Coordinates of C-alpha atoms and ligand atoms in Angstrom, one line a residue:
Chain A
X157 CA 31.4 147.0 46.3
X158 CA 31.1 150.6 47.4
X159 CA 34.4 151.6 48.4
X160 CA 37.0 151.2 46.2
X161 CA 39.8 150.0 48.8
X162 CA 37.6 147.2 49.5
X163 CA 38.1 146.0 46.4
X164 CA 40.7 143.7 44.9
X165 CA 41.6 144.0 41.1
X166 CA 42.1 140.7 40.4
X167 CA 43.9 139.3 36.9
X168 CA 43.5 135.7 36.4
X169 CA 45.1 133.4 33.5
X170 CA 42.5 132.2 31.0
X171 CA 42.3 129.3 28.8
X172 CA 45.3 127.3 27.5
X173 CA 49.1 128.6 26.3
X174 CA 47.2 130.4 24.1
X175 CA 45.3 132.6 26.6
X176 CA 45.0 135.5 28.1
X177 CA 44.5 137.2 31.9
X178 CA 40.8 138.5 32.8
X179 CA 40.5 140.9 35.2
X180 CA 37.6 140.5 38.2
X181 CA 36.5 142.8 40.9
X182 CA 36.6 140.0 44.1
X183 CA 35.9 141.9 47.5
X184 CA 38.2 141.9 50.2
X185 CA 38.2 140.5 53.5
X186 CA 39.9 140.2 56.4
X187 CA 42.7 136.7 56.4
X188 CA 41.9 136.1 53.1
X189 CA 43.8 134.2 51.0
X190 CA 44.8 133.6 47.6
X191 CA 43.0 130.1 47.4
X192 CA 40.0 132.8 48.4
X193 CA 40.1 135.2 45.8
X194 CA 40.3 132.6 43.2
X195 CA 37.5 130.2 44.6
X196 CA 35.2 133.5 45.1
X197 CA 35.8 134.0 41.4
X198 CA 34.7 130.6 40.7
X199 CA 31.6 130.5 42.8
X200 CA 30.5 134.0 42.4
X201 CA 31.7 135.3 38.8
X202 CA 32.6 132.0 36.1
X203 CA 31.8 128.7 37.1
X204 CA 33.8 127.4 34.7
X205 CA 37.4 128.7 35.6
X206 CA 39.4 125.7 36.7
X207 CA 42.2 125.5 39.0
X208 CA 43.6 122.9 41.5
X209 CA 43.5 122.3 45.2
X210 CA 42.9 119.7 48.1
X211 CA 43.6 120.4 52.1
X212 CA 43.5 124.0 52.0
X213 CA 45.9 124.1 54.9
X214 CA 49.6 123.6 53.5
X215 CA 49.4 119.8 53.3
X216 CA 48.7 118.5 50.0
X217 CA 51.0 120.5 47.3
X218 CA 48.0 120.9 45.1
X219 CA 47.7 124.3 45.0
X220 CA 50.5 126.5 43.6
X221 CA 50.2 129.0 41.4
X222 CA 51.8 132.5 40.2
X223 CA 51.2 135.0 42.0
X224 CA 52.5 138.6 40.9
X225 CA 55.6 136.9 39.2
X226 CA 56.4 134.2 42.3
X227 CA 55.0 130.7 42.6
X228 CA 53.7 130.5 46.2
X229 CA 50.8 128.0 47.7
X230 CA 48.0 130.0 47.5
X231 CA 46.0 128.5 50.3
X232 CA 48.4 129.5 52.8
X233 CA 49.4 133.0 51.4
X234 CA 47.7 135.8 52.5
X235 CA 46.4 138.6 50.3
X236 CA 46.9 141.6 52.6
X237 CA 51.2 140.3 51.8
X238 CA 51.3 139.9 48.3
X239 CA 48.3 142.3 46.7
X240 CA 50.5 145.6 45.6
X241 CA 47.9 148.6 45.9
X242 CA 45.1 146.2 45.3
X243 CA 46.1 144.7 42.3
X244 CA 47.0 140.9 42.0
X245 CA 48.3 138.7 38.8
X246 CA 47.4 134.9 39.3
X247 CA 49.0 132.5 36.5
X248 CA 49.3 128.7 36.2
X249 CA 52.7 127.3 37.3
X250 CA 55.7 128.6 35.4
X251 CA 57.9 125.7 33.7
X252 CA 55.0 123.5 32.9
X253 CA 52.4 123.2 30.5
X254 CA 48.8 124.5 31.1
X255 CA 46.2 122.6 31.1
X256 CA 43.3 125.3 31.4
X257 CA 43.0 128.3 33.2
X258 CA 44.9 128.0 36.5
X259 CA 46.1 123.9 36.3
X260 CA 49.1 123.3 35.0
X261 CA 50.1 119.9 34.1
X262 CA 52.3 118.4 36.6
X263 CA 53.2 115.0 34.5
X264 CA 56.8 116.1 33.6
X265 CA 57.7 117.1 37.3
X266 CA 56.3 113.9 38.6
X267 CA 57.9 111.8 35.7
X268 CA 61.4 113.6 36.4
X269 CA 60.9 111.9 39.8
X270 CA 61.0 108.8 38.7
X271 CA 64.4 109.4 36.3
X272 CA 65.8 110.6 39.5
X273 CA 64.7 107.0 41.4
X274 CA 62.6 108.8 44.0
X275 CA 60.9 105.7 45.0
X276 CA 63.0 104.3 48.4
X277 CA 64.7 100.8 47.6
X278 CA 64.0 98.4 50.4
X279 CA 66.7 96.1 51.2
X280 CA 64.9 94.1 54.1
X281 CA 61.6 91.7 54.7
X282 CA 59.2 92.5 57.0
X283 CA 61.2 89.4 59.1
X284 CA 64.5 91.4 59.5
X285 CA 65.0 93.5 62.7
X286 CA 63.8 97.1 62.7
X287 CA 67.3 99.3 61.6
X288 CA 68.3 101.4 64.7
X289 CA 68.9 104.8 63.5
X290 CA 70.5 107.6 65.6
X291 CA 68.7 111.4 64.8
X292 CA 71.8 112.9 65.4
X293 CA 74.2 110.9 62.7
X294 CA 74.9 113.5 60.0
X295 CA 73.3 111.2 57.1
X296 CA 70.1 111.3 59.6
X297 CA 70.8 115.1 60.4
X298 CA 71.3 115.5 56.5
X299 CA 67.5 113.5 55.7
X300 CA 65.9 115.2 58.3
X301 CA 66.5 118.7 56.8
X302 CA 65.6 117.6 53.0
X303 CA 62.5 115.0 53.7
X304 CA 59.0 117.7 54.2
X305 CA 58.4 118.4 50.6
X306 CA 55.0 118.5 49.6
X307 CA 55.4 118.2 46.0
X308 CA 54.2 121.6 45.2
X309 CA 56.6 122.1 42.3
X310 CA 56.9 125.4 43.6
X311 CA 60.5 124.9 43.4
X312 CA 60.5 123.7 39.7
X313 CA 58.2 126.9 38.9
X314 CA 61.4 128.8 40.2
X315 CA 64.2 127.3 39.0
X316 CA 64.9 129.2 35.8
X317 CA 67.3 126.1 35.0
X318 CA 64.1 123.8 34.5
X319 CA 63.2 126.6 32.0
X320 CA 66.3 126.9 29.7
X321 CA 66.8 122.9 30.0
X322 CA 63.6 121.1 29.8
X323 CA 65.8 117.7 30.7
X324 CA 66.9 119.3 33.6
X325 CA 65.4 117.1 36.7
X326 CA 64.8 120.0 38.8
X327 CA 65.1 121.0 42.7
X328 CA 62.9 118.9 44.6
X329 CA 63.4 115.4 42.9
X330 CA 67.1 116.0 43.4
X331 CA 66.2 117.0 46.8
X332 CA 64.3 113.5 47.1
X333 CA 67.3 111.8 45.6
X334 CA 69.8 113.1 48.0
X335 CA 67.2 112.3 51.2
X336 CA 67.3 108.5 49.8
X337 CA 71.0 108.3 49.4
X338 CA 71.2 109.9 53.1
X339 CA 68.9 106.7 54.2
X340 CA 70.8 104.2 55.4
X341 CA 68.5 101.9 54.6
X342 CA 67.8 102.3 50.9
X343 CA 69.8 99.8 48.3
X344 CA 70.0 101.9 45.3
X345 CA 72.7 104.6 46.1
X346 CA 74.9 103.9 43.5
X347 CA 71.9 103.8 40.8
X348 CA 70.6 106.3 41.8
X349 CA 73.8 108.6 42.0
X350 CA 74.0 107.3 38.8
X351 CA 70.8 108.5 37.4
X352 CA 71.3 112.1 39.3
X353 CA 74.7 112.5 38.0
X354 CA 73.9 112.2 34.3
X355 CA 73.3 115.0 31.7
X356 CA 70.0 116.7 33.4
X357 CA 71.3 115.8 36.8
X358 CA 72.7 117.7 39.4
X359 CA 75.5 118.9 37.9
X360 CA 73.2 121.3 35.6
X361 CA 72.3 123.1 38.8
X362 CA 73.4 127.1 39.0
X363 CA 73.2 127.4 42.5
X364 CA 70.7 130.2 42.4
X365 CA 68.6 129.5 44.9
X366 CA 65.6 130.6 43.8
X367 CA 64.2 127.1 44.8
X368 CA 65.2 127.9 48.2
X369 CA 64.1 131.3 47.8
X370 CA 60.3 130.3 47.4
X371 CA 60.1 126.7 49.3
X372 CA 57.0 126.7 51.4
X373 CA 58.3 124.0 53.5
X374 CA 61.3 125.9 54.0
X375 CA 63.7 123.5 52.3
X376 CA 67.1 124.4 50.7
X377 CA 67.2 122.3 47.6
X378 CA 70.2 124.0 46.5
X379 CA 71.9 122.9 49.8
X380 CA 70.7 118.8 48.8
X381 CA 72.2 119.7 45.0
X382 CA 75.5 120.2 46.7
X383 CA 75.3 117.6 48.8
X384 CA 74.9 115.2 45.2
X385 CA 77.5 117.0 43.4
X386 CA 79.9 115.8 46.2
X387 CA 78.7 112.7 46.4
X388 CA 78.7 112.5 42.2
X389 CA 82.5 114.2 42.5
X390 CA 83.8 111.8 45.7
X391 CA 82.7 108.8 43.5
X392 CA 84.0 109.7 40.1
X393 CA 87.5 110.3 41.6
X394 CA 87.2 106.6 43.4
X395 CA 85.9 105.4 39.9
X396 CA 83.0 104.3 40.4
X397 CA 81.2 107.1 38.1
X398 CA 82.6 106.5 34.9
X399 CA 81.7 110.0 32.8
Chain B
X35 CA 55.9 130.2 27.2
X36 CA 55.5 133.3 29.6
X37 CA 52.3 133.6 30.7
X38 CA 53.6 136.2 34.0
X39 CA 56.2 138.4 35.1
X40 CA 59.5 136.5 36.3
X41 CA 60.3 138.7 39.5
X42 CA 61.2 135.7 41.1
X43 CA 64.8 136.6 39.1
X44 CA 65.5 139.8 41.1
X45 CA 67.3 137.6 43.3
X46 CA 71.1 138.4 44.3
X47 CA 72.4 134.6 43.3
X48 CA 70.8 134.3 39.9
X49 CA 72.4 137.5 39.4
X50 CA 76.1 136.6 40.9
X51 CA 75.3 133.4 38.4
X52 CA 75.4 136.2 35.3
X53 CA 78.3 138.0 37.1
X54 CA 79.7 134.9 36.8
X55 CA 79.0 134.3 33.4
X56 CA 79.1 137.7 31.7
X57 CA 82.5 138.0 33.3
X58 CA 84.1 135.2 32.1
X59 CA 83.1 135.5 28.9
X60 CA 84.5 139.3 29.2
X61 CA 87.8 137.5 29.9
X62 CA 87.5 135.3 27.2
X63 CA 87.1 138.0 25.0
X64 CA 90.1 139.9 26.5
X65 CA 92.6 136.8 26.3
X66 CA 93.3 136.9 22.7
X67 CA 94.2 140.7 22.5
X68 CA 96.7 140.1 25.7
X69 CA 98.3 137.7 23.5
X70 CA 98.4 140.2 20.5
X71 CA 100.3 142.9 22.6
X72 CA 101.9 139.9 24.2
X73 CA 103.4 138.8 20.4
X74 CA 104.4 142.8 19.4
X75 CA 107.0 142.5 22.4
X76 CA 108.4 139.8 20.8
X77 CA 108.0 141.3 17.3
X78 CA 109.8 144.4 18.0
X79 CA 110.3 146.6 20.7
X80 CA 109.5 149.8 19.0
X81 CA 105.7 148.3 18.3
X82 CA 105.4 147.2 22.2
X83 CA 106.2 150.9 23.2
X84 CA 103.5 152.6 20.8
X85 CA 101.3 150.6 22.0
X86 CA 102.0 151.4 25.4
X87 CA 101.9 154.5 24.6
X88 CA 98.2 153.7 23.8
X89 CA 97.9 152.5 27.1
X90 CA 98.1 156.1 28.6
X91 CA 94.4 157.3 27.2
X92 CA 92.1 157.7 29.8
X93 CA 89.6 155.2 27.8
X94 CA 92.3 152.3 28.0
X95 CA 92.7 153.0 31.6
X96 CA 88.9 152.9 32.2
X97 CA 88.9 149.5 30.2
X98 CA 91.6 148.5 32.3
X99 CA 89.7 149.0 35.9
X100 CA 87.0 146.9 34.0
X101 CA 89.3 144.5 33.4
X102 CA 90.5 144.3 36.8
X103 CA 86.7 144.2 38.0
X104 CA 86.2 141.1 36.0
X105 CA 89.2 139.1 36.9
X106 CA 88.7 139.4 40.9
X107 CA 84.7 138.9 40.6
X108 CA 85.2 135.6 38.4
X109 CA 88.4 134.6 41.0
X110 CA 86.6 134.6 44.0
X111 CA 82.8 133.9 42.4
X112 CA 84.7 130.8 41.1
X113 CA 86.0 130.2 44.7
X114 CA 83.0 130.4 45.8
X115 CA 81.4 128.0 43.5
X116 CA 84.3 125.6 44.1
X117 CA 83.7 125.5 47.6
X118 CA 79.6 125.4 47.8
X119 CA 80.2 122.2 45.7
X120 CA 82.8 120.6 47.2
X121 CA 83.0 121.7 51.1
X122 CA 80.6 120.9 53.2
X123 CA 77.2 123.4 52.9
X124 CA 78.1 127.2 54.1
X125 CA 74.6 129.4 54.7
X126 CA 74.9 132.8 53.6
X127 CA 75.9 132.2 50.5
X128 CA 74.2 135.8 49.1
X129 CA 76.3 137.8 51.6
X130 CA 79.2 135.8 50.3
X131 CA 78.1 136.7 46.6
X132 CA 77.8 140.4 48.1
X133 CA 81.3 140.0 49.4
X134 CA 83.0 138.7 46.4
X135 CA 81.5 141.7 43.8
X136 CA 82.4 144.1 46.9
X137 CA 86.3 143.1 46.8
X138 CA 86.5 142.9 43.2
X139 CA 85.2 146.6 43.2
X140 CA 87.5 147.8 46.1
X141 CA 90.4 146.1 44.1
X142 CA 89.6 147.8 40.8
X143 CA 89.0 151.4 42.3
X144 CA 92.3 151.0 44.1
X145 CA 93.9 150.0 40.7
X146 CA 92.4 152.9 38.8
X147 CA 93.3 155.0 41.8
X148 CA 97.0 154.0 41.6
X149 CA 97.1 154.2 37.6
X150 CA 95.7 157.8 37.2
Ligands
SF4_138 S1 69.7 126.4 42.9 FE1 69.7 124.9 41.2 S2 67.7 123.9 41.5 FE2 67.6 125.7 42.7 S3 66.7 127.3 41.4 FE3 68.9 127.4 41.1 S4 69.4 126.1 39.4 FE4 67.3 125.6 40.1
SF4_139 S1 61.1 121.2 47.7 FE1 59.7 122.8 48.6 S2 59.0 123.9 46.8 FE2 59.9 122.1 46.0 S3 58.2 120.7 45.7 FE3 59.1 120.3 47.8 S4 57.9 121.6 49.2 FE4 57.5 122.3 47.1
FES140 S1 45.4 123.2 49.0 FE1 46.8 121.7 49.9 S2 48.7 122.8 50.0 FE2 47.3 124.4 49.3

């Protein structure tokens, strides 16, 4: 580490809610990437610095972290973008707790899931015909655009309405929830309008767009929200949401 | 908790969302004394017209153009929000934000223009 510009001043998170960031001198390279940095830390500098990740390649959601303020997947984000004059902060998930070092715990964002009934509701045996579905019908259009998360809970790390309401259900399991009552063939639309409707649901949303803002997969949650708090209103009116 | 810097908030909607708040609560605050001045024209004339009278300082007028800020940039922020919830989704919802706070502004110089 000779030259000064070829070296990155790197602040990672340390220990629990507690902690603190360390600073470590990680040399740069050429393409590296954030997933790098941190890994070349581990290898190189503290074996014992945890963090998370899996494919490496933008497939898995295992990854995220904070990385000078903005939760992005770090195995697909590039130092040379995000570094500002050398320098880069990288923190556990915002909006959940941390585990150690770099892992946050992702129990609540997963659990929200289920509240919203993310699971699909089969209506059909494995005897029934195949259901012919159209890609361009607008409830097939509408699925299309909301169905490539990758659970990163990039999204929730963003969403500063997660952080002032900790009931709050949060971008991408509404974003599930309106892909599944899109689906023609799920059978729990009205349960599961029901479940996004209610205090924490949808209609908590803000509309900031922040989720959309950082969304690897480039989804627009916000976009899905809107699409629920029609569906939520459209029902209520016919009264079949009572309040 | 904050364990890092929240950049991710120098973002023009979450900031049209405190517009939007900051705003209303503005006119909230400003409701009760339109009543007030409201009630003196009712008490007695003579009490309306001292108080209009009031309403020539430069400070009032200043308020005033505030005033006027806040009631166009909560209309059409609210029109907005009516209409990303209820219409079918529009993209380009921050130059919308953008074009709501630019309106109210134009509307409230014009007013302060005009008043002066
Ligand atoms: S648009 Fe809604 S879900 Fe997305 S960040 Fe804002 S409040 Fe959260
Ligand atoms: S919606 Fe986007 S940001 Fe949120 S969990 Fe899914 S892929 Fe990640
Ligand atoms: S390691 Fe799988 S998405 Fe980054």
């Amino acid at each position: 580490m000779s030259n000064a510009s070829d070296v990155l001043q790197v602040s990672l998170w340390r220990g629990g809610a507690e902690g603190g960031f360390k600073t470590y001198e990680v040399p740069l390279r050429p393409n590296q990437t954030i997933l790098d940095i941190v890994t070349w830390v581990q290898r190189n500098l503290d074996a014992t610095l945890s963090y998370r990740f899996a494919c490496r390649v933008g497939m898995c959601g295992s990854c995220a972290m904070m990385v000078n303020g903005h939760p992005r997947w770090t195995c697909r984000t590039h130092v040379a973008k995000v570094a500002q004059k050398g320098v880069v902060e990288i923190a556990p998930l915002a909006n959940m707790p941390i585990i150690k070092d770099l892992a946050a715990d992702m129990r609540q964002f997963f659990d929200k899931w289920v509240v919203a009934h993310g699971a699909f509701a089969g209506s059909k045996t494995r005897a029934d015909e195949i259901e012919l579905i159209k890609p361009a019908e607008p409830a097939r259009v509408a699925v299309d655009a909301a169905i490539e998360c990758i659970n990163c809970g990039i999204c929730y790390a963003a969403c500063d309405t997660v952080r002032w309401n900790p009931e709050y259900l949060g971008p991408a399991a509404l974003n599930r929830a309106w892909s599944l009552n899109n689906d023609v063939r799920d059978a729990d639309h009205a349960g599961r309008l029901a479940a996004v409707s209610a205090d924490g649901g949808c209609h908590n949303c803000h509309s900031h767009q922040s989720c959309q803002a950082h969304c690897p997969q480039s989804l627009n949650p916000t976009r899905s929200i809107a699409g629920l708090k029609r569906l939520s209103t459209q029902a209520y009116l016919r009264g079949d949401l009572k309040p | 908790m904050s364990v890092t810097r929240r950049t991710y908030r120098y973002n023009i909607l979450w900031n049209a969302a405190l517009i939007h708040r900051l705003s209303g609560i503005g006119l909230v605050v400003f409701l009760p004394l339109h009543f007030l001045v409201l009630g003196l024209a009712i008490e007695s004339a003579g009490k309306l017209d001292s108080f209009l009278q009031l309403a020539q300082m430069p400070v009032v007028k200043l308020a005033e153009f505030a005033l006027v800020f806040l009631l166009v940039v909560h209309l059409l922020g609210g029109a907005r929000l009516l209409a990303l919830e209820l219409l079918p989704w529009l993209d380009g919802q921050k130059l919308l934000a953008v074009g709501a706070a630019s309106v109210a502004a134009l509307v409230a110089i014009i007013f302060l223009i005009r008043v002066l």
